[in-house]
Coordinates of C-alpha atoms and ligand atoms in Angstrom, one line a residue:
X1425 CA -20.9 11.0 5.4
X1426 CA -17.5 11.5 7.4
X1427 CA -16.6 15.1 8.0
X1428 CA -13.1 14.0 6.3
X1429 CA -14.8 13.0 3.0
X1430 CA -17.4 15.8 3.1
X1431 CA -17.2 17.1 -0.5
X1432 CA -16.2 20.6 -1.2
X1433 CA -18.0 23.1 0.7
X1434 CA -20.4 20.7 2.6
X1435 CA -19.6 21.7 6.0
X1436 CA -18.4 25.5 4.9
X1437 CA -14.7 24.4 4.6
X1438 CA -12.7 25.2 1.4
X1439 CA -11.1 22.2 0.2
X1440 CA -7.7 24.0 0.5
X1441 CA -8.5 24.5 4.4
X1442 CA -9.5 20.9 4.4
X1443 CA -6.6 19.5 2.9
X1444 CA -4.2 21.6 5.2
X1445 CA -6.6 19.7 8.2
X1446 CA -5.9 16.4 6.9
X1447 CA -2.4 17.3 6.5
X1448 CA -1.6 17.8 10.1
X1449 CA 1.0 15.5 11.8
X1450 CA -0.5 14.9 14.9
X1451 CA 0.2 12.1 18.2
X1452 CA -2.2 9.6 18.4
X1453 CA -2.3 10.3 22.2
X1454 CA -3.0 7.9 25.0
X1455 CA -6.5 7.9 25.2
X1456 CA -7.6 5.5 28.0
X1457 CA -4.4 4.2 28.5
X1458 CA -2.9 7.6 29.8
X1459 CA -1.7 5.8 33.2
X1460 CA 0.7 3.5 31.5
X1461 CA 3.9 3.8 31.6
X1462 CA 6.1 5.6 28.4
X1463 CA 8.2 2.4 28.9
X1464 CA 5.3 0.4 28.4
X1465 CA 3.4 2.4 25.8
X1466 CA 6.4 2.8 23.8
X1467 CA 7.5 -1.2 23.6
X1468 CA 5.9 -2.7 21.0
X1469 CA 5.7 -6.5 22.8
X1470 CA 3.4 -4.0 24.8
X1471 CA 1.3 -3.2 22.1
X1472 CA 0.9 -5.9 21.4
X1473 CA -0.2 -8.0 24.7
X1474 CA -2.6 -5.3 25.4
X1475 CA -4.4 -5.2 22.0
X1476 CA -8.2 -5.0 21.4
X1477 CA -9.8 -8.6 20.3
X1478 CA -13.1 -9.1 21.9
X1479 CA -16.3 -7.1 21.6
X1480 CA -16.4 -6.6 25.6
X1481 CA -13.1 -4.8 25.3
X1482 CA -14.7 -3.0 22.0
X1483 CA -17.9 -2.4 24.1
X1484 CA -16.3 -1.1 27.1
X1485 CA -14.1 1.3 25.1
X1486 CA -16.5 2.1 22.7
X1487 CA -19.8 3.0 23.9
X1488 CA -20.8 4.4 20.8
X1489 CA -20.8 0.4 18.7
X1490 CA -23.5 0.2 16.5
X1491 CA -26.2 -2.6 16.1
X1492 CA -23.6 -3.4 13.1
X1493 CA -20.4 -3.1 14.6
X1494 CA -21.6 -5.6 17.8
X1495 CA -23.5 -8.3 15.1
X1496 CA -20.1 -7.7 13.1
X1497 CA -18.4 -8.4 15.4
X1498 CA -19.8 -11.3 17.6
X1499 CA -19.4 -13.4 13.9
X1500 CA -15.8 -12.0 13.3
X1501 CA -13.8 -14.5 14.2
X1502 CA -15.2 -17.2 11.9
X1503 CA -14.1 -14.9 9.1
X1504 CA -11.1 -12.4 10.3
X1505 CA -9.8 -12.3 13.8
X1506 CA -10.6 -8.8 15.2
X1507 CA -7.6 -7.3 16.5
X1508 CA -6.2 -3.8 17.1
X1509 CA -3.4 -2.3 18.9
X1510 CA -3.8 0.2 21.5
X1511 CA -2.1 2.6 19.3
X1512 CA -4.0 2.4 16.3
X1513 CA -7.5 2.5 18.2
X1514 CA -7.0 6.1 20.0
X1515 CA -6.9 7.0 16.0
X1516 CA -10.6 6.4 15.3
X1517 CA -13.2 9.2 16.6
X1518 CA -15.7 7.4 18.6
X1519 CA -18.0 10.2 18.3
X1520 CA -18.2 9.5 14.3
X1521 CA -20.0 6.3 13.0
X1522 CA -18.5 6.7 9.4
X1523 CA -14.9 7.8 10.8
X1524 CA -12.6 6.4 8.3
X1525 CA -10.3 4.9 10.5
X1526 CA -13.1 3.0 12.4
X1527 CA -14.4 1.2 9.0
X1528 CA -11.2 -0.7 8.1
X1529 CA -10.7 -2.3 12.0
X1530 CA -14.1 -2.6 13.4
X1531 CA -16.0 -5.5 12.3
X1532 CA -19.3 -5.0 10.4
X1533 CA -22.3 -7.3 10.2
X1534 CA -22.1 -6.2 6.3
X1535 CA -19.2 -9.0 5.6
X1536 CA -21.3 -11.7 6.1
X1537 CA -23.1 -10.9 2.7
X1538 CA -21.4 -12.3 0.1
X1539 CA -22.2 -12.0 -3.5
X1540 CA -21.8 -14.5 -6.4
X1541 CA -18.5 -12.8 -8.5
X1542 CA -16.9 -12.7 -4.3
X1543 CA -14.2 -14.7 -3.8
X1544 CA -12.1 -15.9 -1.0
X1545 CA -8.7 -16.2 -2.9
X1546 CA -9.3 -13.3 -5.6
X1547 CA -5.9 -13.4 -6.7
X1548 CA -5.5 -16.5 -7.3
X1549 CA -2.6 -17.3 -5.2
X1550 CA -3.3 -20.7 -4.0
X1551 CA -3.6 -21.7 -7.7
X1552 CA 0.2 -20.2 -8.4
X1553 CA 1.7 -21.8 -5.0
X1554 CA 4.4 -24.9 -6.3
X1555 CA 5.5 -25.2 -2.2
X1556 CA 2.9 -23.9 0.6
X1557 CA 3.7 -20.4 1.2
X1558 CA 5.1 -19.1 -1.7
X1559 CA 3.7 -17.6 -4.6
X1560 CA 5.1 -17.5 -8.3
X1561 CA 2.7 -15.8 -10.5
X1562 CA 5.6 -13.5 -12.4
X1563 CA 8.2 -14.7 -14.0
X1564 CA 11.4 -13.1 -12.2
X1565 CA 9.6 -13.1 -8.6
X1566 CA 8.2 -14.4 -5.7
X1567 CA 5.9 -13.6 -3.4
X1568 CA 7.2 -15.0 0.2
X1569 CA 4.3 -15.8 2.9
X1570 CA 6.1 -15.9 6.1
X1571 CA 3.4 -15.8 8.8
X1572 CA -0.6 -15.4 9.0
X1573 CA -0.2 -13.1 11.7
X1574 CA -0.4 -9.4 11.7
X1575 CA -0.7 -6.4 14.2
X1576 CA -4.3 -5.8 13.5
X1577 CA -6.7 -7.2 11.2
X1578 CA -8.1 -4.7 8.0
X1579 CA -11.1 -5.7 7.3
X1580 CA -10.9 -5.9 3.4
X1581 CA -7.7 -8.1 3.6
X1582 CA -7.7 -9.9 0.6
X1583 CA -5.8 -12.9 2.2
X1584 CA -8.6 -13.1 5.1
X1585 CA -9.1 -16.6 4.0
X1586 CA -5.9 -17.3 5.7
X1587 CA -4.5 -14.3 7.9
X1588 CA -5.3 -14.8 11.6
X1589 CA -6.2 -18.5 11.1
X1590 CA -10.3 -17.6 11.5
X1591 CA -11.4 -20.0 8.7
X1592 CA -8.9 -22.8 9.6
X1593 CA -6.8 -22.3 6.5
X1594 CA -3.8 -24.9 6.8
X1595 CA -1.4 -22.7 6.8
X1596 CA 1.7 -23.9 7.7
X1597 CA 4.7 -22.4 5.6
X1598 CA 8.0 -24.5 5.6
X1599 CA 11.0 -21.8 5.4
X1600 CA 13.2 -24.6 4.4
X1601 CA 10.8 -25.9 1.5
X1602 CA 10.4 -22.4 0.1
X1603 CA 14.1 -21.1 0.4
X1604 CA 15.3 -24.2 -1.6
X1605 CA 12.4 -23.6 -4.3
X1606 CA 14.2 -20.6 -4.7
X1607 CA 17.7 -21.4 -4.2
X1608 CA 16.4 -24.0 -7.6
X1609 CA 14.8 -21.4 -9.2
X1610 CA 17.6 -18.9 -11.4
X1611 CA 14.8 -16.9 -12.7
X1612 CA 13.4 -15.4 -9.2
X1613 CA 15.3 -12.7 -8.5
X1614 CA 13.2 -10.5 -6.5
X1615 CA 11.8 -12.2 -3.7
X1616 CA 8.5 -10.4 -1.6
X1617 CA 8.3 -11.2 2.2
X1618 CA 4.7 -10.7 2.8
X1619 CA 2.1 -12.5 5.2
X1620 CA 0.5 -11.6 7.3
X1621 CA 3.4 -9.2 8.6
X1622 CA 7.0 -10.4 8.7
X1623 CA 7.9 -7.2 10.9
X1624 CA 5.8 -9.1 14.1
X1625 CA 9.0 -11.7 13.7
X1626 CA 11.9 -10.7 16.8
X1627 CA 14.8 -8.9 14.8
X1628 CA 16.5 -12.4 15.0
X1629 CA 14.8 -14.5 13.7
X1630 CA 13.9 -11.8 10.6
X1631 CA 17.5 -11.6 10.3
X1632 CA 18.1 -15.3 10.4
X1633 CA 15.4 -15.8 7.3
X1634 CA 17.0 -12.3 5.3
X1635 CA 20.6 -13.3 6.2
X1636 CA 19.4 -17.3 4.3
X1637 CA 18.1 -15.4 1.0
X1638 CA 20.6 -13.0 0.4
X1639 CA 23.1 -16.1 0.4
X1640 CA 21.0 -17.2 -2.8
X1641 CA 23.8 -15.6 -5.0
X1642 CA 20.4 -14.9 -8.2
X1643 CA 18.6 -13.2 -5.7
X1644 CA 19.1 -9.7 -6.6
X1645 CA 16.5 -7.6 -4.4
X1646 CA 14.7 -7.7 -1.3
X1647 CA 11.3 -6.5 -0.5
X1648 CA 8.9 -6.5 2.8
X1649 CA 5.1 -5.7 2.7
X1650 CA 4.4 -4.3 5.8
X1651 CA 1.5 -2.8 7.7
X1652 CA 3.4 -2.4 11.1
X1653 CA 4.8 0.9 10.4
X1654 CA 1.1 2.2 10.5
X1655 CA -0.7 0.0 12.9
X1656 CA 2.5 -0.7 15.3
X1657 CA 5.3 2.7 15.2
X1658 CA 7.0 1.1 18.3
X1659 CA 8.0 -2.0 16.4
X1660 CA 10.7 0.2 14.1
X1661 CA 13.3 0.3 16.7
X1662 CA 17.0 2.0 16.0
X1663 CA 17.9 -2.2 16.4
X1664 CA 15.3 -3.1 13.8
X1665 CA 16.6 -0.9 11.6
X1666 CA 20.7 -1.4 12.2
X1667 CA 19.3 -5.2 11.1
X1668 CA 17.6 -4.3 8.4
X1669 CA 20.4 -2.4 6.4
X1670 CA 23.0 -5.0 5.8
X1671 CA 20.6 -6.7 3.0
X1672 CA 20.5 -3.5 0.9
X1673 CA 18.8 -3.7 -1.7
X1674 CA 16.0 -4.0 0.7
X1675 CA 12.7 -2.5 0.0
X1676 CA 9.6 -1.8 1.6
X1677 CA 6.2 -1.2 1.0
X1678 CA 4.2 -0.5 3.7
X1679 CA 0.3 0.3 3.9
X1680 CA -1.2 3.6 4.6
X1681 CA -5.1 4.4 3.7
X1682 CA -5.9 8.0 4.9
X1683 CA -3.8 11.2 5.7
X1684 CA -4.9 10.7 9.8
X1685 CA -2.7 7.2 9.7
X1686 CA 0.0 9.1 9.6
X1687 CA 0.9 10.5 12.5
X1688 CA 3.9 12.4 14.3
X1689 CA 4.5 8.7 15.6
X1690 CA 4.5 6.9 12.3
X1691 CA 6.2 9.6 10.3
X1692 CA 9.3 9.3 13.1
X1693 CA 9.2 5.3 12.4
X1694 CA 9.3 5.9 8.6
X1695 CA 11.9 8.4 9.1
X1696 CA 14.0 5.7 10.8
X1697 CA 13.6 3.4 8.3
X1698 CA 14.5 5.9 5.7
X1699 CA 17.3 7.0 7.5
X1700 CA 18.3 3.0 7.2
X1701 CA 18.7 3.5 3.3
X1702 CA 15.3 1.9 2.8
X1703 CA 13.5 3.0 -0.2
X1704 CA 9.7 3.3 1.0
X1705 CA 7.1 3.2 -1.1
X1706 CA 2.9 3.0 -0.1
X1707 CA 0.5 0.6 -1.8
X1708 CA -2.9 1.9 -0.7
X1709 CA -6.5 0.5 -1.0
X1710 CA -9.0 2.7 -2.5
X1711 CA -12.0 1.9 0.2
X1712 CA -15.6 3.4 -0.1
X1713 CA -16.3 6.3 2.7
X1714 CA -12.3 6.0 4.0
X1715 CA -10.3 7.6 1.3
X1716 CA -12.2 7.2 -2.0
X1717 CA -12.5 11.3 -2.1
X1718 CA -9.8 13.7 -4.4
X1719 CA -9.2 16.1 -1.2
X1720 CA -8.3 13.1 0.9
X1721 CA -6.1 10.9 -1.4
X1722 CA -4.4 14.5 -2.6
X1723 CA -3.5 14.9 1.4
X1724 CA -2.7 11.3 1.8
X1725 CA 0.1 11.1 -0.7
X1726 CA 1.0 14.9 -0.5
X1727 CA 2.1 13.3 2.8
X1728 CA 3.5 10.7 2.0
X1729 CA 6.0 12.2 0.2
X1730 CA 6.8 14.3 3.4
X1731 CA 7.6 11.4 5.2
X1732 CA 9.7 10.0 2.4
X1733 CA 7.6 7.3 1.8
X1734 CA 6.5 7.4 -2.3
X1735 CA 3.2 6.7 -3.0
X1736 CA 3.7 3.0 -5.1
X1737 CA 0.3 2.2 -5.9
X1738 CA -3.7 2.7 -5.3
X1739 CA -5.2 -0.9 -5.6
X1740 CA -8.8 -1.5 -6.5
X1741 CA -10.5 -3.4 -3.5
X1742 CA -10.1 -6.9 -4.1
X1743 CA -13.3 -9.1 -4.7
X1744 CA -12.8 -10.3 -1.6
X1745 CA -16.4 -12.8 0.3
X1746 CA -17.8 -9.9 2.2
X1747 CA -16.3 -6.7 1.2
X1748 CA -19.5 -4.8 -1.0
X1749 CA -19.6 -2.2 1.8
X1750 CA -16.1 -0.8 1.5
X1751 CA -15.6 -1.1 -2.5
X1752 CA -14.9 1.6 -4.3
X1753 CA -16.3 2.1 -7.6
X1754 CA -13.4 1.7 -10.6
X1755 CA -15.1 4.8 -12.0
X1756 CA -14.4 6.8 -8.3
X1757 CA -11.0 5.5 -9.0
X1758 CA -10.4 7.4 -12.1
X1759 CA -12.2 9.9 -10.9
X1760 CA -9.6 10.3 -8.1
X1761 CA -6.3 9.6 -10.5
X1762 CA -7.3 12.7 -12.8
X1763 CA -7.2 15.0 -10.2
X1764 CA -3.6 13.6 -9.0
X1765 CA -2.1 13.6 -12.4
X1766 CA -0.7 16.8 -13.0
X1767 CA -2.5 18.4 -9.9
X1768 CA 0.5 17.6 -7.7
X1769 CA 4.2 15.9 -7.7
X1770 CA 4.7 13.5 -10.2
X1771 CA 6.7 11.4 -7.5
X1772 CA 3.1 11.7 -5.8
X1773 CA 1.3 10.0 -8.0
X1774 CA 0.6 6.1 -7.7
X1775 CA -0.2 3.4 -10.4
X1776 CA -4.0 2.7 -10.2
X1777 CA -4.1 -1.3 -10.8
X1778 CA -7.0 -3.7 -10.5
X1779 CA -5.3 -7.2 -9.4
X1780 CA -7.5 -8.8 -12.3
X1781 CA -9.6 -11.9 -10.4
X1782 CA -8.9 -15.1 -10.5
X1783 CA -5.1 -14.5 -10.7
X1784 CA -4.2 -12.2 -13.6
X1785 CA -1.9 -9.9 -12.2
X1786 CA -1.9 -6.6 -11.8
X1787 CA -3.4 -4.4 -14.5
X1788 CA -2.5 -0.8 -14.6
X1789 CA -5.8 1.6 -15.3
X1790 CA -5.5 5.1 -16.1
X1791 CA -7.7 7.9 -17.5
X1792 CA -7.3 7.9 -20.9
X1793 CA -4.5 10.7 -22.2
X1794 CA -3.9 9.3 -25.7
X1795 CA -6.9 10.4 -27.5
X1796 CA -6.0 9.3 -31.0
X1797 CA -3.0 7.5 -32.2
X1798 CA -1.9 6.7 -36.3
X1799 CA 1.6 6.0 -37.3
X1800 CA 2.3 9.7 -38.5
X1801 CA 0.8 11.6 -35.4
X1802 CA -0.8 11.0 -31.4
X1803 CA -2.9 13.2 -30.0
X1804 CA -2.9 13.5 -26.4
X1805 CA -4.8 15.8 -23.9
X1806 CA -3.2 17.1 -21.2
X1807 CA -4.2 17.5 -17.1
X1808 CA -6.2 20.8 -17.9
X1809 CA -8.0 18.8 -20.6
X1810 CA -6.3 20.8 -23.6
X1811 CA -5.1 19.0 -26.8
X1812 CA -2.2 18.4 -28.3
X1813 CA -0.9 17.0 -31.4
X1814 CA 2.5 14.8 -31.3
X1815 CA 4.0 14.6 -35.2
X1816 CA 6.1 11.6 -36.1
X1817 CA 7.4 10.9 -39.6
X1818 CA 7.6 7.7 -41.5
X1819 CA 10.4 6.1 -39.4
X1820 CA 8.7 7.2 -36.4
X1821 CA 11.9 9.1 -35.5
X1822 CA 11.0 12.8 -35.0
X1823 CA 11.4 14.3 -38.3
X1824 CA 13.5 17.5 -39.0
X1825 CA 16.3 18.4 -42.1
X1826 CA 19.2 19.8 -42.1
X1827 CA 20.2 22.7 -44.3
X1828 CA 23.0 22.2 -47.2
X1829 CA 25.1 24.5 -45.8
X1830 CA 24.9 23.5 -42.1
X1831 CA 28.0 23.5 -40.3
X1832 CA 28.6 20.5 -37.8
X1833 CA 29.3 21.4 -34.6
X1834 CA 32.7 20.6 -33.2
X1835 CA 31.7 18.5 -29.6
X1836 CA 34.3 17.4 -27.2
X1837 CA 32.6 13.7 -27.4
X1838 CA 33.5 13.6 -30.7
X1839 CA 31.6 12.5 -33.8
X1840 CA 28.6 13.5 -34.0
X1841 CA 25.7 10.9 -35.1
X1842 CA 21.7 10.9 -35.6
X1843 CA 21.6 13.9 -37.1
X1844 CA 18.7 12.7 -40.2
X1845 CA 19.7 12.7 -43.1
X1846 CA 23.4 13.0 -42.5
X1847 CA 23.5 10.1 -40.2
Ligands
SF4_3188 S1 -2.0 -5.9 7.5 FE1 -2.1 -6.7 5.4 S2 -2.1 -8.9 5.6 FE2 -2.7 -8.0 7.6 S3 -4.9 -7.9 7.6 FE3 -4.1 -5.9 6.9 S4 -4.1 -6.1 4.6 FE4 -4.3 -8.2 5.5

């Protein structure tokens, strides 16, 4: 087991101690790249000519690869491209086989066994696409696939089937063909710019595609799903950011697993963003051995919320061909969401859904709180597992009665109303 998911007192260290660890804002460092240049190791078109993609590179830098990680990754690019920046690989310990980091980048021989209930489209997008790369499941909203590129390749990705362009998956979006369903489309008035990663786009040409759906007068909100933040800091230039604020509302959700993703690096580039008016929220994967552990998730979103990002939701791991090794359990899930609830900042706590297969949507799941209802009374248990009893009465308002003799206040809004029986 990793020394970051060691449960409490496995390797002498209080949980509290642990969590303060895990909390730590620290550089990712240069690692073997400490005679390049700041100039160069600070430019994200840097990043990302120089990044990781072949198992000689992999082999040279990590002489620790397992019999796993090489058969993983010799077959990886007939699934998922391998592909990480220089950045992002000084985060993984070499020295640990199970480091949590190292499981959602390095290939694995594991996701070439597929079961019979994997899919390669679990969501069901491809069934909900009227125009190639775009999405409308929901009523008021779209999901926007601009590009099948991203910074680096996680190896759960539950659009591998066409991300990095492994599997030869046609994909070939038309911006003009997608924009005009929309422009035709009243109803959407949300629209998701998702991919792969629309941040690797240059600043103009993001701007060009933003600038043509804010001019859609019934698109109300913006939002971009984004990895880069995490796996690419450099990207989230002052200039990226001047861009990004003339489309308020603009949103963002970006990706962030475990605490150590967060660095001094990534919290600056998230404090930039923020500092653009962005509202940031995190939409995590729970992921077995990476951050399905209460001390770790705690950490992760009590940092989070340092960085002003909000912690949006924990997903389930996708059924995705390939992926048994680094599910979760559901029950690991819960587990994990009753000892956020109430344990820390309500702004820190997440939605736990399971994107139901085959293209249901997203399902929220939640320990159960509500342990009885009728129509005159609820009773509900709380974080610390004590019950209480909620009365209603017949109306279901809240039921109380006023004396004969009671004297209505005198308000400076005037008239007073809802008052039971007087109302
Ligand atoms: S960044 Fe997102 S789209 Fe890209 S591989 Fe990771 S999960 Fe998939």
């Amino acid at each position: 087991m990793h020394s970051d998911t060691k449960q409490r007192g496995g390797n002498g260290e209080p949980p509290a101690d642990q969590r303060l660890t895990l909390k730590k804002f620290n550089s990712a460092g240069r690692g073997f790249w400490h005679d390049v240049s700041d100039k160069d190791w600070n430019s994200w078109h840097w990043q990302l000519k120089n990044r990781i993609t072949t198992l000689e590179q992999l082999q040279r830098l990590m002489p620790t690869l397992t019999p796993e990680e090489i058969a993983g990754t010799q077959l990886a690019n007939q699934k998922l491209a391998l592909a990480i920046t220089p950045y992002f690989f000084n985060l993984i310990d070499l020295a640990d086989e199970n480091c949590p980091i190292r499981r959602q980048v390095i290939p694995r021989v594991e996701e070439t066994h597929t079961a019979s209930w994997e899919m390669t489209d679990p969501c069901g997008e491809d069934s909900h696409s009227p125009v190639p790369g775009l999405v409308h499941r929901y009523p008021d909203r779209v999901l926007f696939l601009v590009t099948d590129r991203c910074a680096a390749y996680c190896r759960y990705c539950t659009r591998s089937r066409l991300v990095s362009n492994a599997t030869g998956y046609d994909f070939h979006p038309e911006f003009d063909k997608q924009i005009a369903y929309i422009a035709e489309h009243p109803e959407v008035r949300d629209v998701l710019l998702s991919g792969g990663d629309p941040l690797l786009f240059s600043d103009e040409k993001l701007e060009n595609l933003l600038s043509r759906l804010r001019a859609i007068p019934h698109v109300e909100f913006l939002r971009i799903g984004t990895r880069i933040p995490i796996f690419l800091p450099q990207r989230i230039t002052p200039e990226l950011c001047a861009m990004l604020r003339q489309f308020h509302p603009l949103f963002m959700s970006v990706h962030a697993n475990h605490p150590r993703e967060l660095t001094t690096e990534v919290r600056d580039a998230l404090g930039r963003l923020a500092d653009a008016g962005i509202p940031l929220g995190n939409q995590s994967v729970l992921l077995r051995h990476v951050n399905d552990d209460v001390t770790v998730m705690q950490a992760l979103v009590q940092k989070l919320l340092m960085c002003r990002v909000k912690p949006y939701y924990i997903y389930q791991c996708d059924l995705i061909s390939g992926s048994s090794h680094l599910r979760a359990s559901v029950r690991k899930g819960l587990e994990i969401m009753e000892q956020l609830r109430g344990h820390t900042t309500g702004y820190g706590v997440p939605t736990y859904v399971i994107d139901a297969p085959g293209g249901g949507g997203k399902v929220p799941v939640s320990p159960e709180y509500v342990l009885s209802r009728n129509r005159d009374r609820t009773v509900l248990r709380n974080y610390e597992g004590k019950v209480f009893e909620y009365i209603e009465g017949e109306n279901k308002q809240p039921e109380f009665k006023l004396s004969e003799n009671f004297d209505m206040p005198q308000l400076p809004w005037g008239e007073v109303r809802g008052y039971g029986s007087r109302d």
